[in-house]
Amino acid sequence: MVIDNGGQWTHREWRVLRDLGAESEIVPNTTPLENIKADGLVLSGGSPRVGLNAEAMGKCGEYIDKSGVPVIGICAGHQFMAAHLGGKAGPSKVPEFGKTLVSIDDEDDLFKGLPPTIVAWESHNDEVTELPPDFVPLAHSDNCAIQAMKHKTKPLYGLQFHPEVEHTDNGYEMFQAFIDVCQAHKKE
Amino acid sequence: MFDAEKFIDQQVKKVRDEVEGRAIIAASGGVDSTVCAAIVSRAIGDRLLAVYVDTGFMRKGETANVDKMLGRLGVNHMVVDASDEYFDALKGVTDPERKRKVIGEKFIRVFEREAKKFDAGYLVQGTIAPDWIESGGGLRDTIKSHHNVGGLPADMHLKLVEPLRDLYKDEVRKVARALKIEVAEKQPFPGPALAIRVMGEPTRESVAIVREACAVTEDEIEKAAAAGEMKLPWQYFAVLLPVRSVGVQGDIRAYGFTIAVRAVDSVDAMSAVYSKIPHDVLERISTRITNTMKEKVNRVVYDITDKPPATIEWE
């Protein structure tokens, strides 16, 4: 399920999942937890500053804490996840829009087999400034130290850049990797 | 992956179930509305009328071409010349959002008029995903009000039918190819047309300048692509800037307007990179515009911004 936080590319996330053959649905972030029936959740990006405004992010916190399925936060979803779990998010010193080079520091599940540096598409004024406890960084860019993060043991991921955008290299592979994580988690 | 044949079958069935009586379709001659016209006409036949509105903001030769194309498509169709109404409605309007809303509302009023004559209760539109995404609403910010979404008046009487709502341009093209539609590969063109390629008030005069500049830009780029000099960009056009600058033309001081040439590569319009057009091609565009339009334009610039941060069109 794609949780809609009002991003310009929310519908793209749905499209990439559908293109990869996953059954997918966009729902508002105010959907009650009991109606969230999915094998994995994507917390979408949002309109300006929404990632720092817990109220505008609806029930995203509940989904992270209680849905029991893998969750990936993108842009505002990523920032919210960090702040919600005890890290920090705030205004970027240098906001990034459009084409950015992202260096992958740790392939983990999400970036398995990808080149060390990829072209990624960005659109953010804010970013994660401090990781939550038990999270590790996976990627960075010149202007943003935490382009990707992951929980050490739980299937929780955050990406500052937008893998769903056509111009991001290897975006489909990242979504496929997340689908694989969801399928593996379902079997456990 | 997206299955065009399956999509067509589903939508034909859906439209057949949904539409009772007659419908009109807002037809621009672009790929979205033409695909829609083909699907809906397959579903309800002669109970559909395609209405093409000449707003006065159309490109060179466009109205005549679209009229012929719709004829070849075999869809019931008509052309409405509403240009006086549009220029009147936009008198003194310079704000881009205001322009889009005025144009959107005007479209609906014209369609309501024609629907009444045809006794139709439905308006079919070729709305696609970026139109409603960028128009905003709820949490989503308004990037620009697309005329067919954000420009709709609250008191509209027609019921909307939008079969392509969840598709992006690349998917619409797949459907168009499956339907063997001749405009399948035509470059996108916004509904408010040249009115949003004139920064400032769209008057008959300013629109005429940008119309000519767009024609030159399209022609030179298409020639260069056909000659193998470059790949055809996803979208390519000219914009008239309200900025005047000093020049010298034939030993005489000139003080004319500026044309910005824009060309981008994209797949779905939700992100785009500017096209790396060869300098020789840019130079031919620049020389031809300034030579043929020397009374009005003495400077041409090339837009090198990606989306984001810019959008494809300037307004």
Short mmCIF file of N, CA and C in Angstrom, two decimals, chain B residues 114-274:
data_model
loop_
_atom_site.label_atom_id
_atom_site.label_comp_id
_atom_site.label_asym_id
_atom_site.label_seq_id
_atom_site.Cartn_x
_atom_site.Cartn_y
_atom_site.Cartn_z
N GLU B 114 -22.50 23.71 -26.03
CA GLU B 114 -22.56 22.71 -27.10
C GLU B 114 -23.27 21.44 -26.64
N ALA B 115 -23.08 21.09 -25.35
CA ALA B 115 -23.72 19.89 -24.81
C ALA B 115 -25.25 20.06 -24.85
N LYS B 116 -25.67 21.27 -24.54
CA LYS B 116 -27.11 21.54 -24.52
C LYS B 116 -27.70 21.35 -25.93
N LYS B 117 -26.98 21.89 -26.93
CA LYS B 117 -27.46 21.74 -28.32
C LYS B 117 -27.51 20.27 -28.73
N PHE B 118 -26.54 19.49 -28.24
CA PHE B 118 -26.44 18.08 -28.64
C PHE B 118 -27.26 17.19 -27.70
N ASP B 119 -27.82 17.82 -26.65
CA ASP B 119 -28.60 17.09 -25.65
C ASP B 119 -27.76 16.04 -24.92
N ALA B 120 -26.53 16.45 -24.54
CA ALA B 120 -25.62 15.53 -23.85
C ALA B 120 -25.56 15.85 -22.36
N GLY B 121 -25.44 14.82 -21.54
CA GLY B 121 -25.34 15.01 -20.09
C GLY B 121 -23.94 14.74 -19.57
N TYR B 122 -23.04 14.32 -20.46
CA TYR B 122 -21.70 13.94 -20.02
C TYR B 122 -20.63 14.71 -20.77
N LEU B 123 -19.57 15.03 -20.05
CA LEU B 123 -18.39 15.62 -20.68
C LEU B 123 -17.22 14.65 -20.50
N VAL B 124 -16.68 14.17 -21.62
CA VAL B 124 -15.52 13.28 -21.57
C VAL B 124 -14.28 14.15 -21.70
N GLN B 125 -13.29 13.91 -20.84
CA GLN B 125 -12.03 14.66 -20.92
C GLN B 125 -10.86 13.69 -20.93
N GLY B 126 -9.80 14.08 -21.60
CA GLY B 126 -8.59 13.25 -21.65
C GLY B 126 -7.64 13.54 -20.50
N THR B 127 -8.18 13.78 -19.33
CA THR B 127 -7.36 14.05 -18.15
C THR B 127 -6.42 12.88 -17.87
N ILE B 128 -5.14 13.15 -17.63
CA ILE B 128 -4.21 12.08 -17.25
C ILE B 128 -3.60 12.40 -15.88
N ALA B 129 -2.83 11.45 -15.34
CA ALA B 129 -2.40 11.56 -13.94
C ALA B 129 -1.72 12.89 -13.57
N PRO B 130 -0.74 13.36 -14.35
CA PRO B 130 -0.08 14.61 -13.92
C PRO B 130 -1.04 15.81 -13.83
N ASP B 131 -2.14 15.78 -14.59
CA ASP B 131 -3.09 16.89 -14.55
C ASP B 131 -3.68 17.07 -13.16
N TRP B 132 -4.20 15.98 -12.59
CA TRP B 132 -4.81 16.12 -11.26
C TRP B 132 -3.77 16.13 -10.16
N ILE B 133 -2.62 15.50 -10.38
CA ILE B 133 -1.57 15.53 -9.34
C ILE B 133 -1.08 16.97 -9.17
N GLU B 134 -0.73 17.62 -10.29
CA GLU B 134 -0.18 18.97 -10.20
C GLU B 134 -1.22 20.02 -9.83
N SER B 135 -2.50 19.70 -10.07
CA SER B 135 -3.55 20.65 -9.71
C SER B 135 -3.75 20.74 -8.21
N GLY B 136 -3.26 19.73 -7.48
CA GLY B 136 -3.29 19.77 -6.01
C GLY B 136 -4.67 19.50 -5.44
N GLY B 137 -4.78 19.78 -4.14
CA GLY B 137 -6.02 19.48 -3.42
C GLY B 137 -5.68 18.66 -2.19
N GLY B 138 -6.37 18.91 -1.09
CA GLY B 138 -6.06 18.22 0.17
C GLY B 138 -4.66 18.58 0.61
N LEU B 139 -3.87 17.57 0.94
CA LEU B 139 -2.49 17.80 1.38
C LEU B 139 -1.58 18.25 0.25
N ARG B 140 -1.96 17.88 -0.99
CA ARG B 140 -1.06 18.08 -2.12
C ARG B 140 -1.03 19.54 -2.55
N ASP B 141 0.17 20.05 -2.72
CA ASP B 141 0.32 21.45 -3.10
C ASP B 141 -0.10 21.65 -4.56
N THR B 142 -0.62 22.85 -4.86
CA THR B 142 -0.97 23.17 -6.24
C THR B 142 0.27 23.69 -6.95
N ILE B 143 0.77 22.91 -7.90
CA ILE B 143 1.92 23.35 -8.69
C ILE B 143 1.41 24.25 -9.81
N LYS B 144 0.41 23.73 -10.53
CA LYS B 144 -0.31 24.54 -11.51
C LYS B 144 -1.69 23.94 -11.71
N SER B 145 -2.69 24.79 -11.88
CA SER B 145 -4.06 24.30 -12.07
C SER B 145 -4.23 23.91 -13.52
N HIS B 146 -4.27 22.61 -13.79
CA HIS B 146 -4.51 22.20 -15.17
C HIS B 146 -5.96 22.57 -15.52
N HIS B 147 -6.12 23.09 -16.73
CA HIS B 147 -7.42 23.67 -17.11
C HIS B 147 -8.57 22.69 -16.95
N ASN B 148 -8.27 21.39 -17.12
CA ASN B 148 -9.34 20.39 -17.10
C ASN B 148 -9.62 19.86 -15.69
N VAL B 149 -8.87 20.34 -14.69
CA VAL B 149 -9.09 19.91 -13.31
C VAL B 149 -9.29 21.13 -12.42
N GLY B 150 -8.21 21.88 -12.23
CA GLY B 150 -8.25 23.02 -11.32
C GLY B 150 -9.07 24.18 -11.85
N GLY B 151 -9.37 24.16 -13.16
CA GLY B 151 -10.13 25.27 -13.74
C GLY B 151 -11.64 25.00 -13.79
N LEU B 152 -12.05 23.83 -13.31
CA LEU B 152 -13.48 23.49 -13.40
C LEU B 152 -14.29 24.33 -12.43
N PRO B 153 -15.35 25.00 -12.91
CA PRO B 153 -16.18 25.78 -12.00
C PRO B 153 -16.99 24.86 -11.07
N ALA B 154 -17.32 25.37 -9.89
CA ALA B 154 -18.02 24.55 -8.89
C ALA B 154 -19.44 24.20 -9.36
N ASP B 155 -20.03 25.09 -10.18
CA ASP B 155 -21.43 24.85 -10.55
C ASP B 155 -21.56 24.18 -11.92
N MET B 156 -20.65 23.28 -12.23
CA MET B 156 -20.70 22.62 -13.53
C MET B 156 -21.86 21.63 -13.60
N HIS B 157 -22.55 21.62 -14.74
CA HIS B 157 -23.74 20.77 -14.83
C HIS B 157 -23.48 19.42 -15.49
N LEU B 158 -22.36 19.30 -16.17
CA LEU B 158 -22.11 18.06 -16.91
C LEU B 158 -21.42 17.03 -16.01
N LYS B 159 -21.74 15.77 -16.22
CA LYS B 159 -21.05 14.70 -15.48
C LYS B 159 -19.74 14.37 -16.20
N LEU B 160 -18.66 14.27 -15.42
CA LEU B 160 -17.34 14.04 -16.02
C LEU B 160 -17.05 12.56 -16.24
N VAL B 161 -16.46 12.26 -17.38
CA VAL B 161 -15.97 10.90 -17.65
C VAL B 161 -14.50 11.05 -18.05
N GLU B 162 -13.61 10.40 -17.30
CA GLU B 162 -12.18 10.56 -17.56
C GLU B 162 -11.46 9.20 -17.57
N PRO B 163 -11.54 8.52 -18.71
CA PRO B 163 -11.02 7.15 -18.77
C PRO B 163 -9.50 7.04 -18.56
N LEU B 164 -8.74 8.11 -18.78
CA LEU B 164 -7.27 8.00 -18.73
C LEU B 164 -6.66 8.53 -17.43
N ARG B 165 -7.49 8.78 -16.45
CA ARG B 165 -7.09 9.43 -15.19
C ARG B 165 -5.84 8.87 -14.52
N ASP B 166 -5.67 7.54 -14.59
CA ASP B 166 -4.54 6.94 -13.89
C ASP B 166 -3.33 6.70 -14.78
N LEU B 167 -3.39 7.19 -16.02
CA LEU B 167 -2.27 6.92 -16.93
C LEU B 167 -1.34 8.12 -17.06
N TYR B 168 -0.08 7.82 -17.41
CA TYR B 168 0.88 8.85 -17.77
C TYR B 168 1.04 8.82 -19.29
N LYS B 169 1.72 9.84 -19.79
CA LYS B 169 1.83 10.00 -21.24
C LYS B 169 2.39 8.76 -21.94
N ASP B 170 3.40 8.14 -21.38
CA ASP B 170 4.00 6.99 -22.06
C ASP B 170 2.98 5.85 -22.18
N GLU B 171 2.10 5.72 -21.18
CA GLU B 171 1.08 4.68 -21.23
C GLU B 171 -0.03 5.05 -22.23
N VAL B 172 -0.37 6.35 -22.26
CA VAL B 172 -1.37 6.80 -23.23
C VAL B 172 -0.86 6.52 -24.65
N ARG B 173 0.43 6.74 -24.87
CA ARG B 173 0.99 6.47 -26.20
C ARG B 173 0.89 4.98 -26.54
N LYS B 174 1.09 4.12 -25.54
CA LYS B 174 0.95 2.68 -25.80
C LYS B 174 -0.48 2.36 -26.24
N VAL B 175 -1.46 2.98 -25.57
CA VAL B 175 -2.86 2.78 -25.94
C VAL B 175 -3.10 3.32 -27.36
N ALA B 176 -2.52 4.50 -27.63
CA ALA B 176 -2.69 5.13 -28.94
C ALA B 176 -2.14 4.24 -30.06
N ARG B 177 -0.98 3.63 -29.79
CA ARG B 177 -0.39 2.74 -30.81
C ARG B 177 -1.29 1.52 -31.01
N ALA B 178 -1.83 0.99 -29.92
CA ALA B 178 -2.71 -0.18 -30.03
C ALA B 178 -3.96 0.18 -30.83
N LEU B 179 -4.41 1.42 -30.72
CA LEU B 179 -5.61 1.87 -31.45
C LEU B 179 -5.25 2.40 -32.85
N LYS B 180 -3.96 2.39 -33.18
CA LYS B 180 -3.44 2.89 -34.46
C LYS B 180 -3.86 4.35 -34.69
N ILE B 181 -3.69 5.17 -33.67
CA ILE B 181 -4.06 6.57 -33.76
C ILE B 181 -2.90 7.36 -34.35
N GLU B 182 -3.19 8.20 -35.36
CA GLU B 182 -2.09 8.84 -36.10
C GLU B 182 -1.30 9.85 -35.27
N VAL B 183 -1.91 10.42 -34.22
CA VAL B 183 -1.18 11.40 -33.42
C VAL B 183 -0.47 10.75 -32.22
N ALA B 184 -0.29 9.42 -32.26
CA ALA B 184 0.28 8.69 -31.11
C ALA B 184 1.61 9.28 -30.63
N GLU B 185 2.43 9.79 -31.57
CA GLU B 185 3.76 10.27 -31.17
C GLU B 185 3.85 11.80 -31.10
N LYS B 186 2.72 12.48 -31.26
CA LYS B 186 2.72 13.95 -31.26
C LYS B 186 3.19 14.50 -29.92
N GLN B 187 3.97 15.56 -29.94
CA GLN B 187 4.47 16.11 -28.68
C GLN B 187 3.33 16.71 -27.86
N PRO B 188 3.46 16.71 -26.53
CA PRO B 188 2.40 17.27 -25.69
C PRO B 188 2.23 18.76 -25.93
N PHE B 189 1.01 19.23 -25.74
CA PHE B 189 0.72 20.67 -25.87
C PHE B 189 -0.33 21.00 -24.81
N PRO B 190 -0.10 22.03 -23.99
CA PRO B 190 -1.02 22.28 -22.87
C PRO B 190 -2.37 22.81 -23.34
N GLY B 191 -3.41 22.50 -22.58
CA GLY B 191 -4.76 22.96 -22.90
C GLY B 191 -4.87 24.47 -23.03
N PRO B 192 -4.27 25.25 -22.10
CA PRO B 192 -4.36 26.71 -22.23
C PRO B 192 -3.53 27.23 -23.41
N ALA B 193 -2.81 26.33 -24.04
CA ALA B 193 -2.11 26.59 -25.28
C ALA B 193 -1.15 27.79 -25.19
N LEU B 194 -1.10 28.59 -26.27
CA LEU B 194 -0.08 29.65 -26.31
C LEU B 194 -0.32 30.74 -25.27
N ALA B 195 -1.50 30.75 -24.65
CA ALA B 195 -1.78 31.78 -23.62
C ALA B 195 -0.79 31.67 -22.47
N ILE B 196 -0.30 30.44 -22.20
CA ILE B 196 0.68 30.31 -21.11
C ILE B 196 2.12 30.25 -21.63
N ARG B 197 2.28 30.52 -22.92
CA ARG B 197 3.64 30.66 -23.45
C ARG B 197 3.96 32.14 -23.71
N VAL B 198 3.02 32.98 -23.35
CA VAL B 198 3.25 34.42 -23.35
C VAL B 198 3.32 34.82 -21.88
N MET B 199 4.45 35.29 -21.42
CA MET B 199 4.53 35.75 -20.04
C MET B 199 3.88 37.14 -20.02
N GLY B 200 2.82 37.26 -19.25
CA GLY B 200 2.08 38.52 -19.29
C GLY B 200 0.76 38.31 -20.01
N GLU B 201 0.13 39.41 -20.38
CA GLU B 201 -1.21 39.34 -20.97
C GLU B 201 -1.19 38.72 -22.37
N PRO B 202 -2.03 37.69 -22.59
CA PRO B 202 -2.11 37.14 -23.93
C PRO B 202 -3.03 37.99 -24.81
N THR B 203 -2.45 38.75 -25.71
CA THR B 203 -3.24 39.54 -26.66
C THR B 203 -3.08 38.91 -28.04
N ARG B 204 -3.90 39.34 -29.00
CA ARG B 204 -3.74 38.78 -30.35
C ARG B 204 -2.31 39.00 -30.86
N GLU B 205 -1.76 40.15 -30.49
CA GLU B 205 -0.41 40.49 -30.97
C GLU B 205 0.67 39.62 -30.31
N SER B 206 0.63 39.51 -28.98
CA SER B 206 1.67 38.74 -28.29
C SER B 206 1.57 37.25 -28.64
N VAL B 207 0.35 36.76 -28.79
CA VAL B 207 0.17 35.36 -29.15
C VAL B 207 0.71 35.10 -30.57
N ALA B 208 0.53 36.08 -31.46
CA ALA B 208 1.04 35.92 -32.83
C ALA B 208 2.56 35.78 -32.83
N ILE B 209 3.24 36.53 -31.94
CA ILE B 209 4.71 36.44 -31.87
C ILE B 209 5.14 35.05 -31.44
N VAL B 210 4.52 34.56 -30.35
CA VAL B 210 4.96 33.27 -29.84
C VAL B 210 4.53 32.14 -30.77
N ARG B 211 3.43 32.34 -31.49
CA ARG B 211 2.98 31.32 -32.47
C ARG B 211 4.05 31.14 -33.55
N GLU B 212 4.55 32.25 -34.05
CA GLU B 212 5.57 32.18 -35.10
C GLU B 212 6.87 31.57 -34.55
N ALA B 213 7.25 31.99 -33.34
CA ALA B 213 8.48 31.47 -32.74
C ALA B 213 8.37 29.97 -32.47
N CYS B 214 7.19 29.53 -32.03
CA CYS B 214 6.97 28.09 -31.81
C CYS B 214 7.07 27.33 -33.13
N ALA B 215 6.51 27.91 -34.18
CA ALA B 215 6.53 27.24 -35.48
C ALA B 215 7.97 27.07 -35.98
N VAL B 216 8.79 28.13 -35.82
CA VAL B 216 10.19 28.06 -36.25
C VAL B 216 10.92 27.01 -35.41
N THR B 217 10.72 27.05 -34.10
CA THR B 217 11.41 26.12 -33.21
C THR B 217 11.05 24.67 -33.56
N GLU B 218 9.76 24.41 -33.73
CA GLU B 218 9.33 23.05 -34.07
C GLU B 218 9.92 22.61 -35.40
N ASP B 219 9.86 23.51 -36.38
CA ASP B 219 10.32 23.16 -37.71
C ASP B 219 11.82 22.84 -37.73
N GLU B 220 12.63 23.70 -37.10
CA GLU B 220 14.08 23.49 -37.12
C GLU B 220 14.46 22.21 -36.37
N ILE B 221 13.81 21.98 -35.22
CA ILE B 221 14.15 20.79 -34.43
C ILE B 221 13.70 19.53 -35.17
N GLU B 222 12.53 19.56 -35.77
CA GLU B 222 12.06 18.38 -36.50
C GLU B 222 12.94 18.09 -37.73
N LYS B 223 13.37 19.16 -38.40
CA LYS B 223 14.27 18.97 -39.56
C LYS B 223 15.59 18.34 -39.11
N ALA B 224 16.14 18.88 -38.01
CA ALA B 224 17.43 18.38 -37.51
C ALA B 224 17.31 16.93 -37.07
N ALA B 225 16.18 16.59 -36.46
CA ALA B 225 15.98 15.21 -36.00
C ALA B 225 15.83 14.28 -37.21
N ALA B 226 15.10 14.74 -38.22
CA ALA B 226 14.91 13.91 -39.42
C ALA B 226 16.24 13.70 -40.14
N ALA B 227 17.15 14.69 -40.06
CA ALA B 227 18.44 14.58 -40.73
C ALA B 227 19.45 13.80 -39.88
N GLY B 228 19.03 13.31 -38.72
CA GLY B 228 19.93 12.53 -37.88
C GLY B 228 20.90 13.35 -37.07
N GLU B 229 20.68 14.67 -37.01
CA GLU B 229 21.59 15.54 -36.25
C GLU B 229 21.36 15.44 -34.75
N MET B 230 20.16 15.07 -34.38
CA MET B 230 19.80 14.98 -32.96
C MET B 230 18.58 14.09 -32.83
N LYS B 231 18.32 13.70 -31.56
CA LYS B 231 17.13 12.90 -31.29
C LYS B 231 15.98 13.88 -31.05
N LEU B 232 14.78 13.52 -31.48
CA LEU B 232 13.64 14.41 -31.25
C LEU B 232 13.35 14.49 -29.74
N PRO B 233 13.33 15.71 -29.17
CA PRO B 233 13.05 15.80 -27.73
C PRO B 233 11.62 15.38 -27.42
N TRP B 234 11.33 15.22 -26.15
CA TRP B 234 9.98 14.81 -25.72
C TRP B 234 9.00 15.96 -25.97
N GLN B 235 9.47 17.18 -25.70
CA GLN B 235 8.65 18.36 -25.94
C GLN B 235 9.57 19.53 -26.28
N TYR B 236 9.16 20.39 -27.21
CA TYR B 236 10.03 21.49 -27.65
C TYR B 236 9.16 22.65 -28.15
N PHE B 237 9.51 23.85 -27.69
CA PHE B 237 8.65 25.01 -28.00
C PHE B 237 9.37 26.32 -27.67
N ALA B 238 8.67 27.43 -27.88
CA ALA B 238 9.21 28.75 -27.58
C ALA B 238 8.29 29.48 -26.62
N VAL B 239 8.88 30.38 -25.84
CA VAL B 239 8.13 31.17 -24.87
C VAL B 239 8.48 32.64 -25.11
N LEU B 240 7.47 33.51 -25.05
CA LEU B 240 7.74 34.95 -25.22
C LEU B 240 7.92 35.60 -23.85
N LEU B 241 9.10 36.16 -23.62
CA LEU B 241 9.37 36.81 -22.34
C LEU B 241 9.05 38.31 -22.46
N PRO B 242 8.64 38.90 -21.35
CA PRO B 242 8.30 40.33 -21.40
C PRO B 242 9.54 41.20 -21.29
N VAL B 243 10.71 40.59 -21.40
CA VAL B 243 11.96 41.31 -21.21
C VAL B 243 12.43 41.89 -22.54
N ARG B 244 12.73 43.19 -22.54
CA ARG B 244 13.26 43.79 -23.77
C ARG B 244 14.75 44.06 -23.59
N SER B 245 15.49 43.95 -24.67
CA SER B 245 16.93 44.21 -24.57
C SER B 245 17.39 44.94 -25.83
N VAL B 246 18.59 45.48 -25.72
CA VAL B 246 19.14 46.29 -26.81
C VAL B 246 19.85 45.40 -27.81
N GLY B 247 19.68 45.69 -29.07
CA GLY B 247 20.37 44.95 -30.11
C GLY B 247 20.76 45.89 -31.24
N VAL B 248 21.42 45.32 -32.25
CA VAL B 248 21.73 46.12 -33.43
C VAL B 248 21.38 45.28 -34.64
N GLN B 249 20.49 45.80 -35.45
CA GLN B 249 20.05 45.07 -36.63
C GLN B 249 20.19 45.99 -37.84
N GLY B 250 21.16 45.68 -38.71
CA GLY B 250 21.39 46.50 -39.90
C GLY B 250 21.86 47.90 -39.55
N ASP B 251 22.84 47.99 -38.62
CA ASP B 251 23.41 49.27 -38.18
C ASP B 251 22.42 50.18 -37.48
N ILE B 252 21.29 49.60 -37.11
CA ILE B 252 20.27 50.40 -36.42
C ILE B 252 20.02 49.81 -35.05
N ARG B 253 19.89 50.67 -34.07
CA ARG B 253 19.61 50.20 -32.73
C ARG B 253 18.25 49.50 -32.71
N ALA B 254 18.21 48.35 -32.02
CA ALA B 254 16.94 47.62 -31.85
C ALA B 254 16.66 47.51 -30.36
N TYR B 255 15.40 47.42 -30.01
CA TYR B 255 15.02 47.25 -28.62
C TYR B 255 13.79 46.36 -28.62
N GLY B 256 14.06 45.04 -28.67
CA GLY B 256 12.95 44.11 -28.90
C GLY B 256 12.79 43.11 -27.77
N PHE B 257 11.85 42.23 -27.95
CA PHE B 257 11.54 41.22 -26.93
C PHE B 257 12.48 40.02 -27.03
N THR B 258 12.36 39.14 -26.02
CA THR B 258 13.21 37.97 -25.92
C THR B 258 12.38 36.70 -26.06
N ILE B 259 12.88 35.77 -26.84
CA ILE B 259 12.24 34.46 -26.94
C ILE B 259 13.11 33.45 -26.22
N ALA B 260 12.47 32.63 -25.36
CA ALA B 260 13.19 31.52 -24.72
C ALA B 260 12.79 30.24 -25.44
N VAL B 261 13.79 29.48 -25.86
CA VAL B 261 13.53 28.18 -26.47
C VAL B 261 13.66 27.13 -25.37
N ARG B 262 12.71 26.20 -25.32
CA ARG B 262 12.71 25.16 -24.30
C ARG B 262 12.55 23.81 -24.97
N ALA B 263 13.38 22.84 -24.61
CA ALA B 263 13.22 21.48 -25.12
C ALA B 263 13.62 20.54 -24.00
N VAL B 264 12.81 19.53 -23.74
CA VAL B 264 13.09 18.61 -22.63
C VAL B 264 12.90 17.16 -23.05
N ASP B 265 13.57 16.29 -22.31
CA ASP B 265 13.35 14.86 -22.44
C ASP B 265 12.69 14.36 -21.18
N SER B 266 11.64 13.58 -21.37
CA SER B 266 10.90 13.06 -20.23
C SER B 266 10.23 11.75 -20.65
N VAL B 267 9.57 11.11 -19.71
CA VAL B 267 8.81 9.91 -20.02
C VAL B 267 7.35 10.16 -19.67
N ASP B 268 7.18 10.82 -18.52
CA ASP B 268 5.83 10.95 -17.97
C ASP B 268 5.51 12.37 -17.54
N ALA B 269 6.36 13.33 -17.84
CA ALA B 269 6.18 14.75 -17.49
C ALA B 269 6.34 15.04 -16.00
N MET B 270 6.52 14.01 -15.18
CA MET B 270 6.65 14.25 -13.74
C MET B 270 8.08 14.61 -13.35
N SER B 271 9.01 14.32 -14.23
CA SER B 271 10.38 14.79 -14.08
C SER B 271 10.91 14.94 -15.49
N ALA B 272 11.89 15.83 -15.67
CA ALA B 272 12.37 16.07 -17.03
C ALA B 272 13.80 16.62 -16.97
N VAL B 273 14.56 16.35 -18.02
CA VAL B 273 15.88 16.96 -18.16
C VAL B 273 15.87 17.81 -19.43
N TYR B 274 16.61 18.90 -19.41
CA TYR B 274 16.62 19.72 -20.62
C TYR B 274 17.40 18.99 -21.71
#
